[in-house]
Coordinates of C-alpha atoms in Angstrom, one line a residue:
Chain A
X1 CA -34.6 -5.8 -25.7
X2 CA -32.3 -8.5 -26.8
X3 CA -30.1 -10.5 -24.4
X4 CA -27.0 -8.5 -25.4
X5 CA -28.7 -5.2 -25.0
X6 CA -29.9 -6.2 -21.6
X7 CA -26.4 -7.3 -20.6
X8 CA -24.9 -4.0 -21.8
X9 CA -27.5 -2.1 -19.8
X10 CA -26.7 -4.0 -16.7
X11 CA -23.0 -3.3 -17.1
X12 CA -23.7 0.4 -17.8
X13 CA -25.7 0.6 -14.5
X14 CA -22.8 -1.2 -12.7
X15 CA -19.9 0.8 -14.1
X16 CA -21.6 4.1 -14.9
X17 CA -22.3 5.9 -18.2
X18 CA -19.2 8.1 -18.4
X19 CA -16.8 7.6 -21.2
X20 CA -14.3 6.3 -18.5
X21 CA -16.6 3.3 -18.1
X22 CA -16.2 2.3 -21.8
X23 CA -13.3 0.0 -21.3
X24 CA -14.7 -1.9 -18.3
X25 CA -18.0 -2.4 -20.1
X26 CA -16.4 -3.6 -23.4
X27 CA -14.2 -5.9 -21.3
X28 CA -17.2 -7.3 -19.6
X29 CA -18.9 -8.1 -22.9
X30 CA -15.7 -9.7 -24.2
X31 CA -15.5 -11.7 -21.0
X32 CA -18.9 -13.1 -21.4
X33 CA -19.2 -13.3 -25.2
X34 CA -15.5 -13.7 -26.2
X35 CA -15.9 -11.0 -28.8
X36 CA -17.7 -7.7 -29.5
X37 CA -20.5 -8.1 -32.0
X38 CA -21.9 -5.2 -34.0
X39 CA -25.0 -5.5 -31.9
X40 CA -23.0 -5.3 -28.7
X41 CA -21.0 -2.2 -29.9
X42 CA -24.2 -0.4 -31.0
X43 CA -25.8 -1.2 -27.6
X44 CA -22.8 0.2 -25.8
X45 CA -22.8 3.3 -27.9
X46 CA -26.5 3.8 -27.2
X47 CA -26.1 3.3 -23.5
X48 CA -23.1 5.6 -23.2
X49 CA -24.4 8.2 -25.7
X50 CA -21.3 7.8 -27.9
X51 CA -21.1 7.5 -31.6
X52 CA -20.8 3.8 -32.8
X53 CA -17.6 4.8 -34.6
X54 CA -16.1 5.9 -31.4
X55 CA -16.9 2.6 -29.7
X56 CA -15.6 0.6 -32.7
X57 CA -12.5 2.8 -32.9
X58 CA -11.6 2.2 -29.3
X59 CA -12.4 -1.6 -29.4
X60 CA -10.3 -2.2 -32.5
X61 CA -7.2 -0.6 -30.9
X62 CA -6.9 -3.4 -28.3
X63 CA -5.6 -6.8 -29.2
X64 CA -7.8 -8.6 -26.6
X65 CA -11.0 -7.0 -27.9
X66 CA -12.0 -9.0 -31.0
X67 CA -14.7 -7.8 -33.2
X68 CA -15.3 -11.1 -34.9
X69 CA -16.4 -14.4 -33.2
X70 CA -13.9 -16.3 -31.2
X71 CA -14.1 -19.7 -29.6
X72 CA -15.5 -20.3 -26.1
X73 CA -11.9 -20.8 -25.0
X74 CA -9.2 -18.6 -26.3
X75 CA -5.7 -20.2 -26.3
X76 CA -2.9 -17.6 -26.5
X77 CA 0.7 -18.8 -26.8
X78 CA 3.5 -16.3 -26.1
X79 CA 5.6 -15.8 -29.1
X80 CA 8.2 -13.3 -27.8
X81 CA 11.8 -14.1 -27.9
X82 CA 12.5 -16.2 -24.7
X83 CA 9.4 -18.3 -25.2
X84 CA 10.4 -18.7 -28.8
X85 CA 13.9 -19.9 -27.7
X86 CA 12.3 -22.3 -25.2
X87 CA 10.3 -24.0 -27.9
X88 CA 6.9 -22.4 -28.4
X89 CA 6.8 -23.5 -32.0
X90 CA 6.5 -27.1 -30.9
X91 CA 3.5 -26.2 -28.7
X92 CA 1.8 -24.4 -31.6
X93 CA 2.4 -27.3 -33.9
X94 CA 1.1 -29.8 -31.4
X95 CA -2.1 -27.8 -30.7
X96 CA -2.7 -27.2 -34.4
X97 CA -2.6 -30.9 -34.9
X98 CA -4.8 -31.6 -31.9
X99 CA -7.4 -29.0 -32.7
X100 CA -7.2 -29.4 -36.5
X101 CA -6.9 -25.6 -37.0
X102 CA -4.2 -23.2 -37.9
X103 CA -3.1 -20.2 -35.8
X104 CA -5.7 -17.5 -35.8
X105 CA -8.5 -19.9 -36.5
X106 CA -11.4 -21.2 -34.4
X107 CA -12.6 -24.9 -34.3
X108 CA -15.8 -25.6 -36.1
X109 CA -17.6 -26.5 -32.9
X110 CA -16.7 -23.0 -31.6
X111 CA -14.9 -24.4 -28.5
X112 CA -11.3 -23.2 -29.1
X113 CA -9.5 -20.3 -30.8
X114 CA -5.7 -20.7 -31.2
X115 CA -3.7 -17.5 -31.1
X116 CA -0.3 -16.2 -30.5
X117 CA 0.3 -13.2 -28.2
X118 CA 3.2 -10.8 -27.5
X119 CA 5.1 -11.2 -24.2
X120 CA 2.8 -12.5 -21.5
X121 CA 5.3 -11.8 -18.7
X122 CA 6.6 -15.3 -17.8
X123 CA 9.9 -15.2 -19.6
X124 CA 11.7 -17.1 -16.8
X125 CA 9.2 -19.9 -17.1
X126 CA 8.6 -20.2 -20.9
X127 CA 7.1 -21.3 -23.0
X128 CA 3.8 -20.1 -21.6
X129 CA 0.2 -20.4 -22.6
X130 CA -2.8 -18.4 -21.6
X131 CA -6.3 -20.0 -21.8
X132 CA -8.9 -17.3 -21.2
X133 CA -7.5 -15.8 -17.9
X134 CA -5.7 -18.9 -16.7
X135 CA -2.0 -19.1 -17.1
X136 CA 0.1 -22.2 -17.8
X137 CA 3.8 -21.6 -17.5
X138 CA 6.6 -24.1 -18.4
X139 CA 4.5 -26.1 -20.7
X140 CA 5.7 -29.0 -22.9
X141 CA 3.7 -30.3 -25.9
X142 CA 2.5 -33.1 -23.8
X143 CA 1.3 -30.8 -21.0
X144 CA -0.4 -28.5 -23.5
X145 CA -2.4 -31.5 -24.8
X146 CA -3.3 -32.5 -21.3
X147 CA -4.5 -29.0 -20.3
X148 CA -6.5 -28.4 -23.5
X149 CA -8.1 -31.9 -23.1
X150 CA -9.4 -30.7 -19.7
X151 CA -11.1 -27.7 -21.3
X152 CA -12.4 -30.0 -24.0
X153 CA -14.1 -32.2 -21.4
X154 CA -15.5 -29.1 -19.7
X155 CA -17.1 -28.2 -23.0
Chain B
X1 CA 37.8 -12.1 -7.7
X2 CA 35.7 -9.0 -8.1
X3 CA 33.1 -8.2 -5.5
X4 CA 30.0 -10.4 -5.6
X5 CA 26.8 -8.7 -6.5
X6 CA 24.9 -7.7 -3.4
X7 CA 21.4 -9.2 -3.1
X8 CA 18.9 -6.9 -1.3
X9 CA 15.5 -7.5 0.2
X10 CA 13.6 -4.2 0.3
X11 CA 10.8 -5.1 -2.1
X12 CA 9.7 -8.6 -1.0
X13 CA 10.5 -8.5 2.7
X14 CA 7.5 -8.3 5.0
X15 CA 6.9 -5.0 6.8
X16 CA 4.2 -3.5 8.9
X17 CA 2.8 -1.3 6.1
X18 CA 0.1 0.2 8.3
X19 CA 2.7 1.3 10.9
X20 CA 4.7 3.0 8.1
X21 CA 1.6 4.8 6.9
X22 CA 0.5 5.9 10.3
X23 CA 3.9 7.3 11.1
X24 CA 4.1 9.0 7.6
X25 CA 0.7 10.6 8.1
X26 CA 2.1 12.3 11.2
X27 CA 4.8 13.9 9.1
X28 CA 4.5 16.8 6.7
X29 CA 4.1 16.1 3.0
X30 CA 7.1 18.2 2.1
X31 CA 9.3 16.3 4.5
X32 CA 8.4 13.0 3.0
X33 CA 8.8 14.3 -0.6
X34 CA 12.2 15.7 0.4
X35 CA 13.3 12.3 1.7
X36 CA 12.3 10.7 -1.6
X37 CA 14.1 13.3 -3.6
X38 CA 17.1 13.0 -1.3
X39 CA 17.2 9.2 -1.7
X40 CA 17.8 9.6 -5.4
X41 CA 15.0 7.2 -6.3
X42 CA 14.3 7.2 -10.0
X43 CA 11.3 5.6 -11.7
X44 CA 11.7 1.8 -11.9
X45 CA 9.6 1.3 -15.0
X46 CA 12.5 2.2 -17.3
X47 CA 12.4 5.9 -18.0
X48 CA 14.0 6.8 -14.7
X49 CA 12.4 10.1 -13.8
X50 CA 13.2 11.2 -10.3
X51 CA 10.2 10.1 -8.2
X52 CA 10.4 12.7 -5.6
X53 CA 10.4 15.5 -8.2
X54 CA 7.3 14.0 -9.9
X55 CA 5.5 14.0 -6.5
X56 CA 6.6 17.5 -5.9
X57 CA 5.3 18.8 -9.2
X58 CA 2.0 17.0 -8.7
X59 CA 1.8 18.4 -5.1
X60 CA 2.4 21.9 -6.2
X61 CA -0.5 21.9 -8.6
X62 CA -3.8 23.5 -7.5
X63 CA -6.7 21.3 -8.3
X64 CA -10.0 20.1 -6.9
X65 CA -9.0 16.5 -7.6
X66 CA -5.7 14.7 -8.2
X67 CA -5.0 11.1 -8.9
X68 CA -2.4 8.4 -8.2
X69 CA -1.9 5.8 -10.9
X70 CA 0.1 2.6 -10.3
X71 CA 1.4 1.5 -13.7
X72 CA 1.1 -2.3 -13.7
X73 CA 1.0 -2.6 -17.5
X74 CA 4.2 -4.5 -17.5
X75 CA 4.6 -5.4 -21.2
X76 CA 8.2 -5.1 -22.0
X77 CA 9.5 -8.4 -23.3
X78 CA 11.7 -9.9 -20.6
X79 CA 10.1 -8.2 -17.6
X80 CA 7.9 -10.0 -15.1
X81 CA 8.9 -8.4 -11.8
X82 CA 5.7 -6.3 -11.3
X83 CA 3.6 -9.5 -11.5
X84 CA 5.8 -11.0 -8.8
X85 CA 5.6 -7.9 -6.6
X86 CA 1.8 -7.7 -7.0
X87 CA 1.6 -11.4 -6.0
X88 CA 4.1 -11.4 -3.1
X89 CA 3.8 -7.9 -1.7
X90 CA 0.6 -6.3 -2.9
X91 CA -0.1 -4.5 0.4
X92 CA 3.2 -2.7 0.1
X93 CA 2.2 -1.5 -3.4
X94 CA -1.2 -0.3 -2.0
X95 CA 0.5 1.5 0.9
X96 CA 3.0 3.1 -1.5
X97 CA 0.0 4.4 -3.5
X98 CA -1.6 5.8 -0.3
X99 CA 1.7 7.4 0.6
X100 CA 1.9 9.1 -2.8
X101 CA -1.7 10.1 -2.4
X102 CA -1.0 11.8 0.9
X103 CA 2.1 13.6 -0.5
X104 CA 0.5 15.0 -3.6
X105 CA -3.0 15.5 -2.2
X106 CA -4.9 12.8 -4.1
X107 CA -7.9 10.9 -2.7
X108 CA -8.2 8.3 -5.5
X109 CA -5.7 5.8 -6.8
X110 CA -5.9 3.5 -9.7
X111 CA -4.0 0.3 -10.5
X112 CA -3.8 -0.2 -14.3
X113 CA -3.2 -3.9 -14.6
X114 CA -2.4 -5.5 -17.9
X115 CA -5.1 -8.0 -19.0
X116 CA -2.5 -10.8 -19.3
X117 CA -2.4 -10.7 -15.5
X118 CA -6.2 -10.9 -15.0
X119 CA -5.7 -14.1 -13.0
X120 CA -4.4 -11.8 -10.2
X121 CA -7.7 -9.9 -10.1
X122 CA -9.7 -11.9 -7.5
X123 CA -7.0 -11.7 -4.9
X124 CA -6.2 -8.1 -5.7
X125 CA -9.8 -7.1 -5.3
X126 CA -9.9 -8.7 -1.9
X127 CA -6.7 -7.0 -0.8
X128 CA -7.9 -3.6 -2.2
X129 CA -11.2 -3.9 -0.4
X130 CA -9.5 -4.7 2.9
X131 CA -7.0 -1.9 2.4
X132 CA -9.6 0.7 1.5
X133 CA -11.4 -0.3 4.7
X134 CA -8.2 0.2 6.7
X135 CA -7.8 3.7 5.3
X136 CA -11.4 4.5 6.2
X137 CA -10.8 3.4 9.8
X138 CA -7.9 5.8 9.9
X139 CA -10.1 8.6 8.6
X140 CA -7.6 9.0 5.8
X141 CA -9.4 9.7 2.6
X142 CA -7.9 7.5 0.0
X143 CA -9.6 4.9 -2.1
X144 CA -8.0 2.5 -4.6
X145 CA -9.6 1.1 -7.7
X146 CA -8.4 -1.3 -10.3
X147 CA -8.6 -1.0 -14.1
X148 CA -7.6 -3.6 -16.7
X149 CA -5.8 -3.1 -19.9
X150 CA -6.7 -5.1 -23.0
X151 CA -3.4 -6.2 -24.5
X152 CA -1.7 -3.1 -25.8
X153 CA 2.0 -2.7 -25.0
X154 CA 1.9 1.0 -25.7
X155 CA -0.5 1.6 -22.8
X156 CA 2.5 1.2 -20.5
X157 CA 3.4 4.7 -21.7
X158 CA 1.8 6.9 -19.1
X159 CA -0.2 9.2 -21.3
X160 CA -1.5 6.3 -23.5
X161 CA -2.4 4.6 -20.2
X162 CA -4.5 7.5 -19.2
X163 CA -6.2 7.7 -22.6
X164 CA -7.1 4.0 -22.2
X165 CA -8.5 4.7 -18.7
X166 CA -10.6 7.4 -20.2
X167 CA -12.1 4.9 -22.6
X168 CA -10.2 5.9 -25.7
X169 CA -7.7 4.4 -28.0
X170 CA -4.4 4.0 -26.1
X171 CA -2.6 6.6 -28.2
X172 CA 0.1 8.6 -26.4
X173 CA -0.5 12.3 -25.9
X174 CA 1.8 15.2 -26.7
X175 CA 4.0 16.3 -23.8
X176 CA 3.8 18.9 -22.4
X177 CA 1.5 19.2 -20.6
X178 CA 2.9 16.5 -18.4
X179 CA 0.6 14.2 -16.3
X180 CA 1.7 16.0 -13.1
X181 CA -0.2 19.0 -14.3
X182 CA -2.8 17.5 -16.7
X183 CA -3.2 13.8 -16.4
X184 CA -6.1 11.5 -15.9
X185 CA -9.3 13.5 -16.7
X186 CA -7.2 16.5 -17.1
X187 CA -6.3 16.5 -13.4
X188 CA -2.8 16.4 -11.9
X189 CA -1.7 12.8 -11.8
X190 CA 1.3 10.9 -10.6
X191 CA 1.9 7.8 -12.6
X192 CA 4.4 5.5 -10.9
X193 CA 5.6 2.0 -11.6
X194 CA 4.7 -0.8 -9.1
X195 CA 8.3 -1.2 -7.9
X196 CA 8.8 2.5 -7.5
X197 CA 5.9 2.8 -5.1
X198 CA 7.2 0.1 -2.9
X199 CA 10.7 1.7 -2.8
X200 CA 9.1 5.0 -1.9
X201 CA 7.3 3.3 1.0
X202 CA 10.6 1.7 2.2
X203 CA 12.3 5.1 2.0
X204 CA 9.5 6.5 4.2
X205 CA 10.2 3.7 6.6
X206 CA 13.9 3.7 6.8
X207 CA 14.9 7.2 5.7
X208 CA 16.8 8.1 2.6
X209 CA 20.3 7.3 3.8
X210 CA 20.2 3.6 3.7
X211 CA 18.9 3.7 0.1
X212 CA 21.3 6.3 -1.0
X213 CA 24.3 4.4 0.3
X214 CA 23.6 1.7 -2.2
X215 CA 24.3 1.9 -5.9
X216 CA 26.1 4.7 -7.8
X217 CA 25.8 8.4 -8.1
X218 CA 23.2 8.3 -10.9
X219 CA 21.6 5.0 -10.0
X220 CA 20.9 4.9 -6.3
X221 CA 19.6 1.9 -4.4
X222 CA 18.6 -1.5 -5.6
X223 CA 16.4 -2.8 -8.4
X224 CA 14.4 -5.9 -9.1
X225 CA 15.8 -7.7 -12.2
X226 CA 13.9 -10.1 -14.3
X227 CA 16.5 -12.6 -15.6
X228 CA 15.6 -14.9 -18.5
X229 CA 17.0 -16.6 -21.6
X230 CA 20.1 -18.8 -21.6
X231 CA 20.7 -18.9 -17.9
X232 CA 20.7 -21.8 -15.4
X233 CA 19.0 -19.6 -12.8
X234 CA 16.1 -17.6 -14.5
X235 CA 14.0 -15.6 -12.1
X236 CA 13.5 -12.4 -10.1
X237 CA 16.4 -10.9 -8.2
X238 CA 16.7 -7.7 -6.2
X239 CA 20.2 -6.5 -6.7
X240 CA 22.2 -3.4 -5.7
X241 CA 22.7 -1.1 -8.7
X242 CA 26.1 -0.3 -10.1
X243 CA 27.3 -3.7 -11.2
X244 CA 29.0 -4.2 -14.6
X245 CA 27.5 -6.6 -17.1
X246 CA 30.6 -8.8 -16.6
X247 CA 29.7 -9.3 -13.0
X248 CA 26.1 -9.9 -13.9
X249 CA 27.0 -12.5 -16.5
X250 CA 29.4 -14.2 -14.1
X251 CA 26.5 -14.6 -11.7
X252 CA 23.8 -15.5 -14.1
X253 CA 25.3 -16.6 -17.4
X254 CA 25.7 -20.2 -18.6
X255 CA 29.4 -19.8 -19.3
X256 CA 28.8 -19.3 -23.0
X257 CA 27.1 -15.9 -23.1
X258 CA 27.3 -14.1 -26.4
X259 CA 25.2 -11.1 -25.7
X260 CA 22.7 -9.6 -23.2
X261 CA 19.7 -7.6 -24.1
X262 CA 19.4 -5.0 -21.3
X263 CA 16.0 -3.3 -21.0
X264 CA 13.9 -5.6 -23.2
X265 CA 12.9 -5.1 -26.8
X266 CA 13.3 -1.4 -26.4
X267 CA 16.6 -1.7 -24.7
X268 CA 20.2 -2.3 -25.9
X269 CA 22.0 -5.4 -27.0
X270 CA 25.5 -5.6 -25.5
X271 CA 28.0 -8.0 -27.0
X272 CA 30.5 -10.0 -25.0
X273 CA 33.5 -7.7 -25.8
X274 CA 31.7 -4.8 -24.1
X275 CA 30.6 -6.6 -20.9
X276 CA 33.5 -5.4 -18.8
X277 CA 33.0 -1.6 -19.3
X278 CA 29.2 -1.6 -19.4
X279 CA 27.6 -0.5 -16.2
X280 CA 23.9 -1.5 -15.6
X281 CA 22.3 1.8 -14.5
X282 CA 21.4 5.3 -15.7
X283 CA 25.1 6.2 -16.4
X284 CA 25.5 3.1 -18.4
X285 CA 22.7 1.1 -19.9
X286 CA 19.4 1.6 -18.0
X287 CA 16.8 -1.1 -17.6
X288 CA 13.3 -1.5 -16.4
X289 CA 14.6 -4.8 -15.1
X290 CA 14.6 -6.9 -18.2
X291 CA 17.8 -8.9 -18.7
X292 CA 17.7 -11.4 -21.5
X293 CA 20.8 -13.6 -21.9
X294 CA 21.7 -15.2 -25.2
X295 CA 24.4 -17.8 -25.7
X296 CA 26.4 -18.6 -28.8
X297 CA 23.8 -21.0 -30.2
X298 CA 21.4 -18.1 -30.8
X299 CA 20.9 -16.3 -34.1
X300 CA 21.0 -12.6 -33.5
X301 CA 19.0 -12.2 -36.8
X302 CA 16.2 -14.1 -35.2
X303 CA 16.4 -12.1 -32.1
X304 CA 16.3 -8.7 -34.0
X305 CA 13.5 -10.1 -36.2
X306 CA 11.5 -11.0 -33.1
X307 CA 11.9 -7.6 -31.6
X308 CA 11.0 -5.7 -34.8
X309 CA 7.9 -7.9 -35.3
X310 CA 6.9 -7.1 -31.7
X311 CA 7.4 -3.3 -32.3
X312 CA 5.7 -3.4 -35.6
X313 CA 2.6 -5.0 -34.0
X314 CA 2.6 -2.9 -30.9
X315 CA 3.2 0.5 -32.6
X316 CA -0.1 2.4 -32.1
X317 CA 0.1 3.7 -35.6
X318 CA -0.6 7.3 -34.6
X319 CA 2.6 8.9 -35.9
X320 CA 4.2 8.1 -39.2
X321 CA 7.9 7.6 -38.2
X322 CA 7.0 4.8 -35.9
X323 CA 4.2 3.2 -37.9
X324 CA 6.1 3.1 -41.2
X325 CA 9.5 2.9 -39.6
X326 CA 8.9 -0.3 -37.8
X327 CA 7.4 -1.9 -40.9
X328 CA 10.3 -0.8 -43.1
X329 CA 13.0 -1.9 -40.7
X330 CA 11.4 -5.3 -40.5
X331 CA 11.0 -5.7 -44.2
X332 CA 14.5 -4.3 -44.7
X333 CA 16.4 -6.9 -42.7
X334 CA 14.3 -9.6 -44.3
X335 CA 15.3 -8.3 -47.7
X336 CA 19.0 -8.1 -46.8
X337 CA 18.9 -11.6 -45.3
X338 CA 17.3 -13.0 -48.5
X339 CA 19.8 -11.2 -50.7
X340 CA 17.2 -9.0 -52.3
X341 CA 19.0 -6.0 -51.0
X342 CA 22.7 -5.2 -50.7
X343 CA 24.3 -5.3 -47.2
X344 CA 24.9 -1.6 -47.6
X345 CA 21.1 -1.2 -47.3
X346 CA 21.6 -1.7 -43.6
X347 CA 23.2 1.8 -43.4
X348 CA 20.1 3.3 -45.0
X349 CA 17.9 1.4 -42.5
X350 CA 20.1 2.8 -39.7
X351 CA 19.5 6.3 -41.0
X352 CA 15.8 5.6 -40.9
X353 CA 16.0 4.4 -37.3
X354 CA 17.8 7.6 -36.4
X355 CA 14.9 9.5 -37.9
X356 CA 12.5 7.5 -35.8
X357 CA 14.5 8.4 -32.7
X358 CA 14.1 12.1 -33.5
X359 CA 10.7 12.2 -35.0
X360 CA 8.5 9.7 -33.1
X361 CA 6.0 11.0 -30.7
X362 CA 6.5 8.6 -27.8
X363 CA 9.1 6.3 -26.2
X364 CA 8.0 3.4 -28.3
X365 CA 9.2 4.7 -31.7
X366 CA 12.0 6.6 -30.1
X367 CA 13.5 3.5 -28.6
X368 CA 13.2 1.1 -31.6
X369 CA 16.7 2.3 -32.7
X370 CA 18.2 1.0 -29.5
X371 CA 17.9 -2.7 -30.3
X372 CA 18.2 -2.1 -34.0
X373 CA 21.4 -0.2 -34.0
X374 CA 23.0 -2.1 -31.2
X375 CA 22.4 -5.5 -32.8
X376 CA 23.4 -4.3 -36.3
X377 CA 26.6 -2.7 -35.0
X378 CA 27.6 -5.7 -32.9
X379 CA 26.4 -8.5 -35.1
X380 CA 26.3 -7.1 -38.7
X381 CA 27.6 -10.3 -40.3
X382 CA 24.8 -12.4 -38.6
X383 CA 22.2 -10.1 -40.1
X384 CA 23.6 -10.3 -43.6
X385 CA 24.6 -14.0 -43.9

């Protein structure tokens, strides 16, 4: 059994093998691996006795379930109107410069992916940035660099 | 001067939620449901279905299992009140769920939390565990679980939410059957917004009269508003319903307000000339709480473009009017702006948006015409030039 298969099995035992458990299991895989590999999806399908197409179909519906590799840290910048008005473009530009990648890309060392997201629910404190599950409201380009540097040090 | 907007503190104020529950459990279900109906409380997520009726329908179903779902998939651009409620008054939300569970006869409740709010999970898990224990000690059979979304706006639609909880793509179902008869796992289910559940709890505490006295005939009580955009005082405010947009802008505007988007990307854009006669509420323009204020430096084209891009990305793609409609509206205004299409093309696009209203399967596609038509009708020249 590979590492992923074992992980999926553990999760299936924890959450149950009903179809209802599909989302929590997929979410756990994304949480630990940052994306859903083919191997992981096949393993989930096997554990839950679903067709792989069903698992793939469900996974690809959701924005936060990537089916291709992402960086260890996923940076999401809110692009919806109020954050747009409060200057999210400057944050994107600054981080693109800092990480030497474009929106949607992952750094070559696999540490960061830089993405935009639809409304993150902090419109009164825009612009806002989400790194993995951590939220950083009212950021400026300087603050964004500072925060990302911290993650850079953590590795 | 017109009367000031009345600020209210029903949602965030501390209460002895266990005492409210204990007293409610002594009363009959019908009595509590009647109180909620009588209060005039309507769903606070945006659609505004009378809460008491929803509970009554769910209660009247015969089933071996029923469910309560707390809809915390707050995705509408411009709303952030549910996050605040879950942070500041989570125990009132949980108690509201238990109250609903008692009334409809459900023993399980689920919170569907959007993944963007995952940072709330550790504290919520703790609070839920403590609450479940308290219910057990009371010999009241009700257990709360929490489920996460994965970044899909459409999952705020109640049937899409249940599909997602069942481990499927979050595509809305056909209605009827309504969730109160066949919801989660095919069982009767009451899906209520976070804020609605807290109001229901407060109505159980104080009786329907105090709530009913506030607001207007169709929009009783108060409501939590999320205020953002060009305002010196962005934030969360619980206000009595029934104010006009003029009163609202006087309180929150920056003195140069050109337009207010009421109800988020799926809501309506109101231009300055209509502020006076526009009432915020179900008889005027309803809102799930989102109030985005724009001043005269903002381009309404950019705003509409942003909304359409949002809808185009978030459309689940299941039904053609919404999937193709969103794309074409977005492409259409871009073409008019660039001069590749005549300004009269906007009328054709408005016909398309009317079709979307009639033919789309769920609220997402049906409401795209709201921002589209209201912005084009009010700011046509800004879209063209």
